[in-house]
């Protein structure tokens, strides 16, 4: 029997374990990426491991999330990251160089490699045929220390594409919105989506990257495309043809399941507030008035996207009731639209040009007005993420979004009489890597600089013998890491200071949470399905740990968050019978007698609800390594224990 692309890459990187579904495996990592909001923690943790240099062929430290520099904190973080990159051996992508995933795709990603990134949209590089996985900062730090990455072998799903998109009205964004419509935000948990079929060759690398980027919203471990002639074209246009290798599934490769998508049958789609899987055809909401349009993010901000935007804005004016912002995904894309005169059309049309960065996507400015509708080409529209819980964010393609900006209302691209041509991938991109700073050849000459806002990462004590925990909060389904640990311009500058950022845990959904847990000193959180979906931010685990959260009991967990909880010593328990969720109320006490012994012996977890003396069955689904991590009180303790 032949191999899938996923199996081929994993086979080449396997250190221990097997590729059988569900089996634990440890793989080697080729490349690591961090960004500033997760990077300070990752580099502080790498530094504390005591190594002199990063043990990987390539690491890149990007600055793209928090570049407003509203205070010294942000600039201090950047200086720390720049000096740490120079000393420990990473490239430093300066502020202004662009969004990590777009820049990585352009300048570093390579077919057949394993990329680990401390950002959930790392699978963007899957558009290039890389196996790219988003993880917490500590997992990246461990990989940078040469210890590889361990996971349980996911199911591999073939997404068979046929036909071709009705461009320019229908775009790659509509392909991934269609998958979200079918599968929901938890439909990809424990799965890798491998794209195949005759429709693959009709998509460029940047279009593929849009699709794999937003596979994160399915909860997938990653998504990837084969590497073919289109990949070669992209790499050669980036003057990187040497990085190209053909990588395709064997004709008789076996998949765990298959999903069919006929690209020719797709229509423009939109995700309505407040979830990326709340998907409807654009035609269903045509005519609705809108207030704001934001173009950009790591999902839709390439040169080709901006070229089409410029075509739509040429000789047009943004509607008087709409504010339109454009954030080019990278300096390369920005420079190219300037060099080709396209920026002029965008500016003349009335767009407000923002930096090449995440910007409004992570609530760094452009918070919409109360009750406003904002159409964005981004990947997440979680409640309150834009900075205003009273606003609604609609996720759509750049074509749908730009048409809306001009008309002041939603317009179906299929009936808009589009006259622009779909933008082709250029044969030559403009290469100017002057904001990419290579690591210092002589590390001893560099002193890492720490600002006063940079505080050591707290560590937990080893697991207690027995736990008695008040229920501090009970949540519903699909709680996001934005709910647990909000971002935005007020909170993001505190990412290097856990005591300070922990004051904001759950602040968006329950402003009294911090007071309650501080009073109790410790506690447990009860969650519904898919607890912790969304970002890779380990602050959604570290800050609760710092406040005294010892366990989360949920119906199910999102992949990255579960790993982050384990890494910081918090027990991620699930209900044996999900109906038991209804038995627990806020304020009650959960008893976990002999929990240390139970974890050590991997026996069934029996918990008690003190009030009413009820007993419930819980499940702790862990690999051997994860068991050891929890017993030690976190990954960092375990690493330290081994090296001492
Ligand atoms: C996001 O899109 O939510 C972020 C901000 O990029 C996060 C990372 C972070 O919180 O720093 C992610 O996707 O992992
Ligand atoms: Fe940045 Fe938004 Fe992409 Fe996250 S999803 S990396 S915040 S652009």
XYZ file of C-alpha atoms and ligand atoms in Angstrom:
666
model
C 0.000 0.000 0.000
C 1.228 3.498 -0.856
C 1.699 6.496 1.421
C -0.109 9.769 1.971
C 1.870 13.031 1.939
C 1.453 13.170 5.731
C 2.874 9.666 6.178
C 5.796 10.439 3.877
C 6.782 13.498 5.898
C 6.273 11.809 9.258
C 8.234 8.717 8.209
C 11.172 10.926 7.348
C 11.031 12.645 10.747
C 10.095 9.794 13.064
C 12.324 9.445 16.125
C 10.187 7.030 18.109
C 6.684 5.568 17.879
C 4.606 4.452 14.935
C 2.223 5.976 12.417
C -0.738 3.929 13.573
C -3.782 6.063 14.307
C -3.700 7.264 17.923
C -0.176 5.937 18.604
C 2.287 8.291 20.336
C 5.149 9.509 18.181
C 8.119 11.779 18.603
C 9.234 13.640 15.489
C 12.193 15.799 14.568
C 11.536 19.422 13.782
C 13.259 21.350 10.952
C 11.971 24.861 11.469
C 10.484 26.875 14.325
C 8.659 30.160 14.261
C 7.578 32.411 17.087
C 5.813 35.762 17.124
C 6.171 38.551 19.658
C 2.998 37.810 21.651
C 4.047 34.219 22.325
C 7.774 34.616 21.625
C 8.877 36.282 24.835
C 7.592 33.329 26.892
C 9.078 30.846 24.393
C 12.524 32.486 24.504
C 12.482 32.933 28.292
C 11.720 29.223 28.589
C 14.379 28.283 26.023
C 16.880 30.417 27.884
C 16.027 28.742 31.204
C 16.875 25.368 29.631
C 20.476 26.532 29.642
C 21.477 25.869 26.012
C 23.801 28.187 24.185
C 22.263 27.890 20.702
C 19.020 26.740 19.101
C 19.400 23.132 17.986
C 17.386 23.393 14.748
C 18.347 24.120 11.146
C 16.128 27.250 11.201
C 14.282 29.402 13.723
C 12.636 32.747 13.007
C 11.422 35.239 15.608
C 8.724 37.472 14.087
C 7.401 40.781 15.358
C 3.905 41.266 14.031
C 1.219 41.081 16.720
C 1.887 43.948 19.064
C 3.618 46.716 17.211
C 1.640 49.739 18.332
C 4.235 50.626 20.959
C 1.768 52.453 23.144
C 4.258 52.163 25.994
C 7.805 51.055 26.795
C 6.629 47.484 27.440
C 6.204 46.657 23.823
C 9.474 48.170 22.687
C 11.239 46.381 25.552
C 9.821 43.050 24.389
C 11.057 43.696 20.872
C 14.526 44.480 22.132
C 14.535 41.327 24.233
C 13.429 39.261 21.243
C 15.958 40.830 18.907
C 18.873 40.277 21.277
C 17.691 36.749 22.151
C 17.422 35.860 18.447
C 20.907 37.188 17.775
C 22.375 35.285 20.705
C 20.599 31.968 20.436
C 20.669 31.683 16.663
C 17.321 32.761 15.175
C 16.511 35.085 12.311
C 14.750 38.216 13.537
C 11.919 39.520 11.384
C 11.665 43.189 12.340
C 8.413 45.062 12.896
C 7.205 46.111 9.459
C 8.416 42.971 7.736
C 4.976 41.432 7.917
C 2.783 38.791 9.463
C 4.736 35.704 10.475
C 2.759 33.209 8.400
C 2.770 35.266 5.199
C 6.494 36.053 5.484
C 7.350 32.471 6.393
C 5.475 31.202 3.352
C 7.301 33.643 1.107
C 10.822 33.350 2.476
C 11.319 30.135 4.469
C 8.658 27.417 4.212
C 9.728 24.373 2.228
C 7.941 21.214 1.046
C 8.470 18.091 3.135
C 9.735 19.903 6.220
C 8.266 19.912 9.725
C 7.574 23.422 11.025
C 6.514 24.096 14.602
C 5.149 27.536 15.435
C 3.882 29.227 18.586
C 0.838 30.445 16.730
C -2.251 28.461 15.770
C -2.113 29.555 12.125
C 1.304 28.008 11.542
C -0.399 25.508 9.131
C -0.381 28.346 6.563
C 2.896 26.770 5.418
C 0.891 23.638 4.605
C 0.039 25.450 1.366
C 3.661 24.785 0.470
C 3.582 21.092 1.389
C 5.157 21.545 4.828
C 3.793 19.722 7.859
C 3.264 22.821 9.947
C 1.802 22.603 13.427
C 0.698 25.336 15.821
C 1.646 24.754 19.470
C 2.301 26.627 22.707
C 5.553 28.506 23.282
C 6.985 25.887 25.639
C 6.614 23.206 22.954
C 8.514 25.451 20.535
C 11.178 26.104 23.171
C 11.553 22.351 23.731
C 11.856 21.752 19.987
C 14.434 24.555 19.755
C 16.342 22.693 22.466
C 16.525 19.761 20.041
C 14.009 17.548 21.818
C 11.566 17.163 18.911
C 7.795 17.261 19.165
C 5.498 14.559 20.418
C 1.911 13.979 19.400
C -0.611 11.204 19.003
C -0.919 10.124 15.369
C -3.966 12.009 14.040
C -6.498 10.647 11.563
C -5.625 11.671 8.028
C -8.570 12.973 6.017
C -8.329 13.359 2.251
C -10.119 16.465 1.013
C -10.571 15.617 -2.646
C -10.952 18.735 -4.744
C -12.456 18.563 -8.217
C -13.386 21.250 -10.756
C -12.166 24.832 -10.491
C -13.208 28.038 -8.770
C -15.447 30.506 -10.560
C -12.852 33.263 -10.150
C -12.703 36.070 -9.258
C -16.155 35.919 -7.588
C -15.362 32.691 -5.743
C -12.029 32.409 -3.931
C -9.928 30.101 -1.790
C -11.577 31.664 1.288
C -14.881 30.177 0.118
C -13.317 26.700 0.003
C -12.382 26.763 3.671
C -15.644 28.454 4.676
C -17.431 25.569 2.926
C -15.464 23.064 5.017
C -16.280 25.001 8.185
C -19.955 25.039 7.180
C -19.886 21.261 6.826
C -17.659 20.253 9.730
C -17.943 23.010 12.410
C -15.208 24.453 14.623
C -14.611 21.102 16.294
C -14.872 18.934 13.173
C -11.110 18.762 12.735
C -9.970 17.878 16.270
C -7.503 14.972 16.114
C -7.303 15.188 12.310
C -4.947 16.282 9.570
C -6.580 17.446 6.350
C -4.564 16.464 3.284
C -5.782 18.023 0.041
C -5.717 16.035 -3.166
C -7.594 15.439 -6.391
C -7.610 17.159 -9.761
C -8.698 20.522 -8.305
C -5.369 20.964 -6.494
C -3.498 21.999 -9.621
C -5.996 24.836 -10.221
C -4.909 26.530 -6.973
C -1.785 28.638 -6.463
C 0.396 28.288 -3.357
C -1.057 31.457 -1.810
C -4.598 30.211 -2.387
C -3.653 26.876 -0.843
C -2.176 28.737 2.106
C -5.462 30.575 2.699
C -7.149 27.177 2.954
C -4.576 25.544 5.240
C -4.370 28.686 7.391
C -8.011 28.548 8.296
C -7.953 24.801 8.822
C -6.994 25.952 12.328
C -10.615 27.049 12.757
C -11.704 23.429 12.259
C -9.569 22.528 15.272
C -7.345 20.397 13.018
C -3.808 19.395 13.951
C -2.803 20.765 10.562
C -3.748 20.859 6.869
C -1.485 20.490 3.859
C -1.292 20.315 0.086
C 1.041 18.260 -2.081
C 4.072 19.978 -3.588
C 3.806 20.143 -7.389
C 4.620 22.369 -10.366
C 2.627 25.252 -8.827
C 4.781 24.969 -5.719
C 7.861 25.044 -7.907
C 6.543 28.131 -9.683
C 5.976 29.939 -6.380
C 9.401 29.011 -5.039
C 11.145 29.972 -8.213
C 9.263 33.324 -8.217
C 10.613 33.767 -4.667
C 14.138 32.887 -5.975
C 14.055 29.743 -3.829
C 13.699 26.969 -6.374
C 16.422 25.043 -4.553
C 13.924 24.490 -1.715
C 11.490 22.741 -4.030
C 10.883 19.001 -3.991
C 7.990 17.100 -5.511
C 5.819 15.575 -2.803
C 2.632 13.781 -3.718
C 0.544 10.985 -2.251
C 0.928 7.573 -3.863
C -2.066 6.637 -6.034
C -2.955 3.777 -3.662
C -2.466 5.744 -0.433
C -5.102 4.957 2.191
C -6.889 7.667 4.194
C -9.018 7.395 7.318
C -11.839 9.220 5.554
C -12.553 11.262 2.436
C -14.404 14.548 1.884
C -15.316 15.692 -1.639
C -15.479 19.334 -2.678
C -16.398 20.383 -6.212
C -14.710 23.765 -6.574
C -16.904 24.588 -9.586
C -20.029 24.280 -7.451
C -18.927 26.708 -4.714
C -20.558 30.099 -4.198
C -19.287 33.089 -2.180
C -19.750 32.376 1.523
C -19.640 34.389 4.729
C -19.273 33.416 8.408
C -21.765 35.400 10.475
C -21.119 36.507 14.067
C -19.766 35.030 16.336
C -18.202 31.834 15.027
C -16.197 30.899 11.911
C -18.539 27.960 11.309
C -21.712 30.054 11.260
C -21.497 30.027 7.475
C -24.161 31.167 4.964
C -24.080 32.028 1.254
C -23.343 35.736 0.772
C -26.570 35.913 -1.250
C -28.536 35.145 1.928
C -27.507 38.448 3.529
C -27.146 40.569 0.361
C -28.349 44.118 0.942
C -27.457 44.262 4.667
C -25.824 47.591 5.532
C -22.293 47.427 6.948
C -20.059 49.896 8.785
C -16.496 48.708 8.535
C -14.319 46.559 6.269
C -10.874 45.264 7.264
C -8.711 43.592 4.639
C -5.628 41.666 5.674
C -4.534 39.083 8.261
C -2.526 35.929 7.695
C -5.496 34.445 5.814
C -5.966 36.922 2.965
C -3.251 39.513 2.493
C -0.972 38.327 -0.300
C 0.131 40.406 -3.256
C -2.441 38.694 -5.496
C -5.249 39.462 -3.046
C -4.201 43.114 -2.886
C -3.953 43.321 -6.663
C -7.593 42.208 -6.960
C -8.597 44.654 -4.219
C -6.874 47.455 -6.148
C -8.752 46.396 -9.293
C -12.077 46.599 -7.485
C -11.274 49.976 -5.909
C -9.897 51.563 -9.070
C -11.925 54.687 -9.896
C -14.321 53.884 -7.059
C -14.843 55.437 -3.634
C -15.449 53.709 -0.336
C -19.046 54.243 0.792
C -19.474 57.252 3.081
C -20.697 55.109 5.985
C -17.821 52.644 5.782
C -14.310 52.701 7.193
C -12.012 50.517 5.076
C -8.590 49.426 6.331
C -5.955 47.472 4.439
C -3.066 45.675 6.175
C -0.698 44.141 3.601
C 0.421 40.726 4.823
C 4.095 41.343 4.261
C 6.573 43.997 3.316
C 7.036 42.094 0.081
C 3.343 42.418 -0.781
C 3.362 46.078 0.348
C 6.434 46.938 -1.695
C 5.026 45.207 -4.747
C 1.694 47.029 -4.693
C 3.634 50.271 -4.303
C 6.056 49.461 -7.100
C 3.248 48.500 -9.454
C 1.111 51.564 -8.739
C -1.684 49.516 -7.186
C -1.320 51.197 -3.801
C -2.379 54.435 -5.510
C -5.727 52.904 -6.512
C -6.280 51.578 -3.001
C -5.461 54.907 -1.342
C -7.403 56.915 -3.948
C -10.429 54.717 -3.292
C -10.409 55.844 0.336
C -8.738 52.933 2.132
C -6.811 53.557 5.316
C -3.461 51.793 5.038
C -2.224 50.069 8.189
C 1.115 48.467 8.917
C 2.020 45.017 7.617
C 0.939 43.292 10.809
C -1.933 41.508 12.523
C -3.562 44.783 13.561
C -7.363 44.646 13.846
C -7.362 40.840 13.664
C -6.135 40.671 17.241
C -7.981 43.755 18.434
C -4.999 46.081 18.038
C -7.075 49.021 16.919
C -10.075 49.394 14.588
C -12.569 48.322 17.239
C -15.958 48.735 15.544
C -18.672 51.010 16.932
C -21.420 49.646 19.152
C -23.884 47.641 17.118
C -21.678 47.951 14.024
C -21.205 45.269 11.394
C -17.619 44.707 10.313
C -16.714 42.597 7.286
C -13.218 41.167 7.588
C -11.072 38.871 5.467
C -9.688 37.322 8.658
C -10.096 33.874 10.168
C -11.785 34.476 13.545
C -14.915 36.365 14.549
C -15.209 35.169 18.141
C -17.398 37.236 20.399
C -15.546 40.341 21.593
C -12.252 39.553 19.813
C -12.519 42.760 17.764
C -12.593 44.757 21.021
C -16.353 45.346 21.190
C -18.700 42.557 22.250
C -21.569 44.702 20.956
C -20.274 44.555 17.364
C -20.656 41.741 14.836
C -17.783 40.502 12.672
C -18.451 38.819 9.312
C -15.673 36.735 7.745
C -15.566 36.759 3.948
C -13.258 36.810 0.946
C -11.447 39.967 -0.127
C -13.793 40.202 -3.123
C -16.951 40.123 -0.979
C -15.353 42.506 1.534
C -14.185 45.070 -1.040
C -17.520 45.091 -2.842
C -19.201 45.714 0.515
C -16.807 48.588 1.273
C -17.786 50.369 -1.927
C -21.512 49.643 -1.788
C -21.938 50.154 1.977
C -23.903 46.919 2.081
C -23.350 43.245 1.343
C -23.192 42.460 -2.363
C -23.075 38.953 -3.820
C -19.973 38.824 -6.036
C -21.789 36.439 -8.366
C -24.331 39.079 -9.335
C -22.029 42.109 -9.078
C -20.992 42.101 -12.741
C -17.293 41.888 -11.850
C -15.027 43.205 -14.573
C -11.643 42.545 -12.954
C -9.495 39.598 -13.934
C -8.351 37.105 -11.300
C -4.749 37.967 -10.334
C -2.155 35.431 -11.448
C 0.807 34.524 -9.284
C 3.707 36.656 -10.569
C 6.668 34.923 -12.223
C 8.939 37.037 -10.067
C 8.225 38.431 -6.612
C 10.176 41.456 -5.414
C 12.838 40.118 -3.074
C 14.166 42.482 -0.438
C 15.061 40.786 2.825
C 16.510 43.879 4.466
C 14.242 43.574 7.513
C 15.263 39.987 8.156
C 18.231 40.043 10.492
C 20.472 36.981 10.541
C 21.636 35.565 13.899
C 24.924 36.817 15.288
C 27.843 34.597 14.329
C 29.573 35.347 17.621
C 26.931 34.782 20.340
C 29.282 35.743 23.167
C 29.284 39.296 21.874
C 25.518 39.676 22.427
C 23.912 40.565 25.751
C 20.235 39.731 25.979
C 18.327 42.796 27.169
C 15.355 42.530 29.518
C 12.989 45.425 30.161
C 11.290 45.918 33.527
C 8.040 44.411 32.187
C 9.712 41.067 31.496
C 9.150 38.774 34.457
C 10.197 35.137 34.874
C 7.597 32.524 33.871
C 6.079 31.052 37.056
C 6.199 27.300 37.576
C 3.785 25.097 39.488
C 4.510 22.744 42.378
C 4.344 18.978 41.610
C 0.869 17.442 41.544
C -0.698 17.230 45.017
C -1.710 13.854 46.505
C -5.345 14.877 46.803
C -7.299 17.854 45.501
C -10.363 19.589 46.882
C -11.341 22.352 44.497
C -14.137 24.888 44.484
C -15.860 25.354 41.103
C -14.927 28.923 40.257
C -16.604 29.049 36.847
C -18.880 26.896 34.714
C -18.872 27.733 31.003
C -20.805 26.603 27.916
C -19.452 25.025 24.701
C -16.691 26.367 22.422
C -15.042 28.657 24.971
C -12.149 30.309 23.120
C -8.717 31.199 24.381
C -9.805 34.792 23.671
C -12.481 34.241 26.338
C -9.954 32.766 28.771
C -7.122 35.233 28.151
C -8.215 38.190 26.015
C -5.830 39.976 23.645
C -6.273 43.532 22.328
C -4.314 46.718 22.850
C -4.796 46.826 26.642
C -3.823 43.253 27.481
C -1.354 42.235 24.749
C 1.515 44.404 26.112
C 1.405 42.303 29.304
C 2.308 38.995 27.659
C 5.781 39.036 29.276
C 4.392 39.677 32.744
C 2.225 36.807 33.992
C 1.289 38.374 37.367
C -0.016 41.450 35.544
C -1.786 39.648 32.686
C -3.449 37.177 35.043
C -5.682 40.027 36.273
C -7.531 39.714 32.948
C -8.330 35.994 32.966
C -11.944 35.532 31.791
C -12.438 39.312 32.088
C -14.533 39.442 28.902
C -17.094 36.910 30.021
C -16.917 37.052 33.832
C -15.202 40.133 35.333
C -15.531 38.666 38.856
C -13.606 35.460 38.049
C -10.235 36.775 39.242
C -11.677 38.021 42.541
C -13.358 34.690 43.180
C -10.284 32.559 42.524
C -8.034 34.876 44.494
C -10.400 34.542 47.423
C -10.564 30.768 47.133
C -6.818 30.449 46.433
C -7.394 27.485 44.123
C -10.134 26.024 42.006
C -11.483 24.121 39.040
C -13.224 25.294 35.878
C -16.081 23.337 34.316
C -16.259 23.555 30.516
C -18.494 22.294 27.714
C -17.427 20.926 24.318
C -14.245 22.117 22.575
C -12.954 24.041 25.589
C -10.034 26.316 24.670
C -10.590 26.505 20.917
C -8.699 29.057 18.871
C -5.251 30.374 19.536
C -2.076 28.709 20.746
C -1.516 31.280 23.494
C -0.159 29.404 26.484
C -1.053 32.409 28.618
C -4.564 30.899 28.660
C -2.973 28.107 30.722
C -0.126 29.880 32.560
C -2.227 32.730 33.928
C -5.007 30.450 35.284
C -2.265 28.211 36.754
C -0.715 31.275 38.403
C -4.115 32.134 39.928
C -4.554 28.613 41.330
C -6.572 26.704 38.724
C -5.573 23.069 39.267
C -7.945 21.327 36.893
C -10.396 21.915 34.059
C -13.228 19.420 33.666
C -14.827 19.702 30.217
C -16.905 17.695 27.761
C -13.984 17.938 25.299
C -10.872 20.032 24.686
C -9.285 21.792 21.739
C -5.923 20.222 20.879
C -3.441 23.038 21.495
C -5.084 24.217 24.676
C -5.157 20.729 26.161
C -1.414 20.430 25.563
C -0.807 23.862 27.078
C -2.792 22.919 30.191
C -0.672 19.787 30.595
C 2.547 21.714 29.970
C 1.686 23.978 32.886
C 0.501 21.242 35.219
C -3.277 21.753 35.011
C -5.302 18.507 34.828
C -7.418 18.402 31.629
C -10.228 16.044 32.653
C -13.234 15.048 30.578
C -16.561 13.632 31.729
C -17.062 9.904 31.309
C -20.755 10.679 30.825
C -21.122 14.167 29.418
C -24.565 14.398 31.096
C -22.724 14.729 34.439
C -21.868 18.260 33.339
C -25.424 19.145 34.412
C -24.816 17.886 37.963
C -22.168 20.495 38.736
C -22.820 24.088 39.718
C -20.583 27.058 40.367
C -19.654 27.316 44.042
C -19.743 23.562 44.679
C -16.588 21.644 45.594
C -15.031 18.887 43.504
C -13.056 16.227 45.341
C -10.261 14.373 43.590
C -9.034 11.958 46.274
C -5.647 10.301 45.714
C -5.368 12.042 42.382
C -1.578 11.727 42.249
C -1.772 7.967 42.679
C -4.603 7.767 40.130
C -2.575 9.702 37.558
C 0.592 7.706 38.273
C -1.209 4.400 37.956
C -3.362 5.593 35.054
C -6.449 4.296 36.802
C -10.009 5.530 36.322
C -10.569 8.959 37.864
C -13.397 9.089 40.373
C -14.432 12.524 41.494
C -16.883 13.556 44.140
C -19.185 16.524 44.316
C -18.974 17.412 47.999
C -22.438 18.954 48.167
C -24.858 16.022 47.980
C -21.989 13.491 48.079
C -22.414 12.547 44.404
C -19.751 10.602 42.526
C -18.883 11.150 38.856
C -16.489 9.365 36.512
C -13.810 11.418 34.780
C -11.281 10.577 32.076
C -7.663 11.660 31.853
C -6.529 10.777 28.358
C -2.732 11.101 28.450
C 0.381 9.704 26.825
C 3.134 8.392 29.113
C 5.066 11.601 28.648
C 2.044 13.732 29.478
C 1.509 11.691 32.642
C 5.073 12.414 33.690
C 4.600 16.109 32.926
C 1.491 16.349 35.102
C 3.102 14.493 37.991
C 6.055 16.869 37.870
C 3.727 19.890 37.873
C 4.532 20.902 34.295
C 6.906 20.321 31.407
C 9.438 22.776 32.645
C 9.790 20.974 35.988
C 10.185 17.678 34.167
C 12.937 18.991 31.911
C 14.756 20.499 34.886
C 14.395 17.250 36.858
C 15.905 15.239 34.007
C 18.842 17.575 33.504
C 19.699 17.832 37.231
C -4.640 34.631 17.203
O -4.912 34.756 16.011
O -5.495 34.390 18.065
C -3.199 34.807 17.633
C -3.115 36.092 18.354
O -2.373 34.874 16.508
C -2.802 33.613 18.509
C -1.476 33.724 19.135
C -1.443 34.580 20.360
O -2.413 34.659 21.109
O -0.401 35.181 20.595
C -2.860 32.271 17.763
O -3.545 32.167 16.764
O -2.255 31.308 18.216
Fe -2.102 37.577 13.396
Fe -4.692 37.372 13.086
Fe -3.093 35.682 11.866
Fe -3.390 35.538 14.522
S -4.950 35.179 12.980
S -1.438 35.445 13.346
S -3.626 37.700 15.013
S -3.219 37.882 11.498
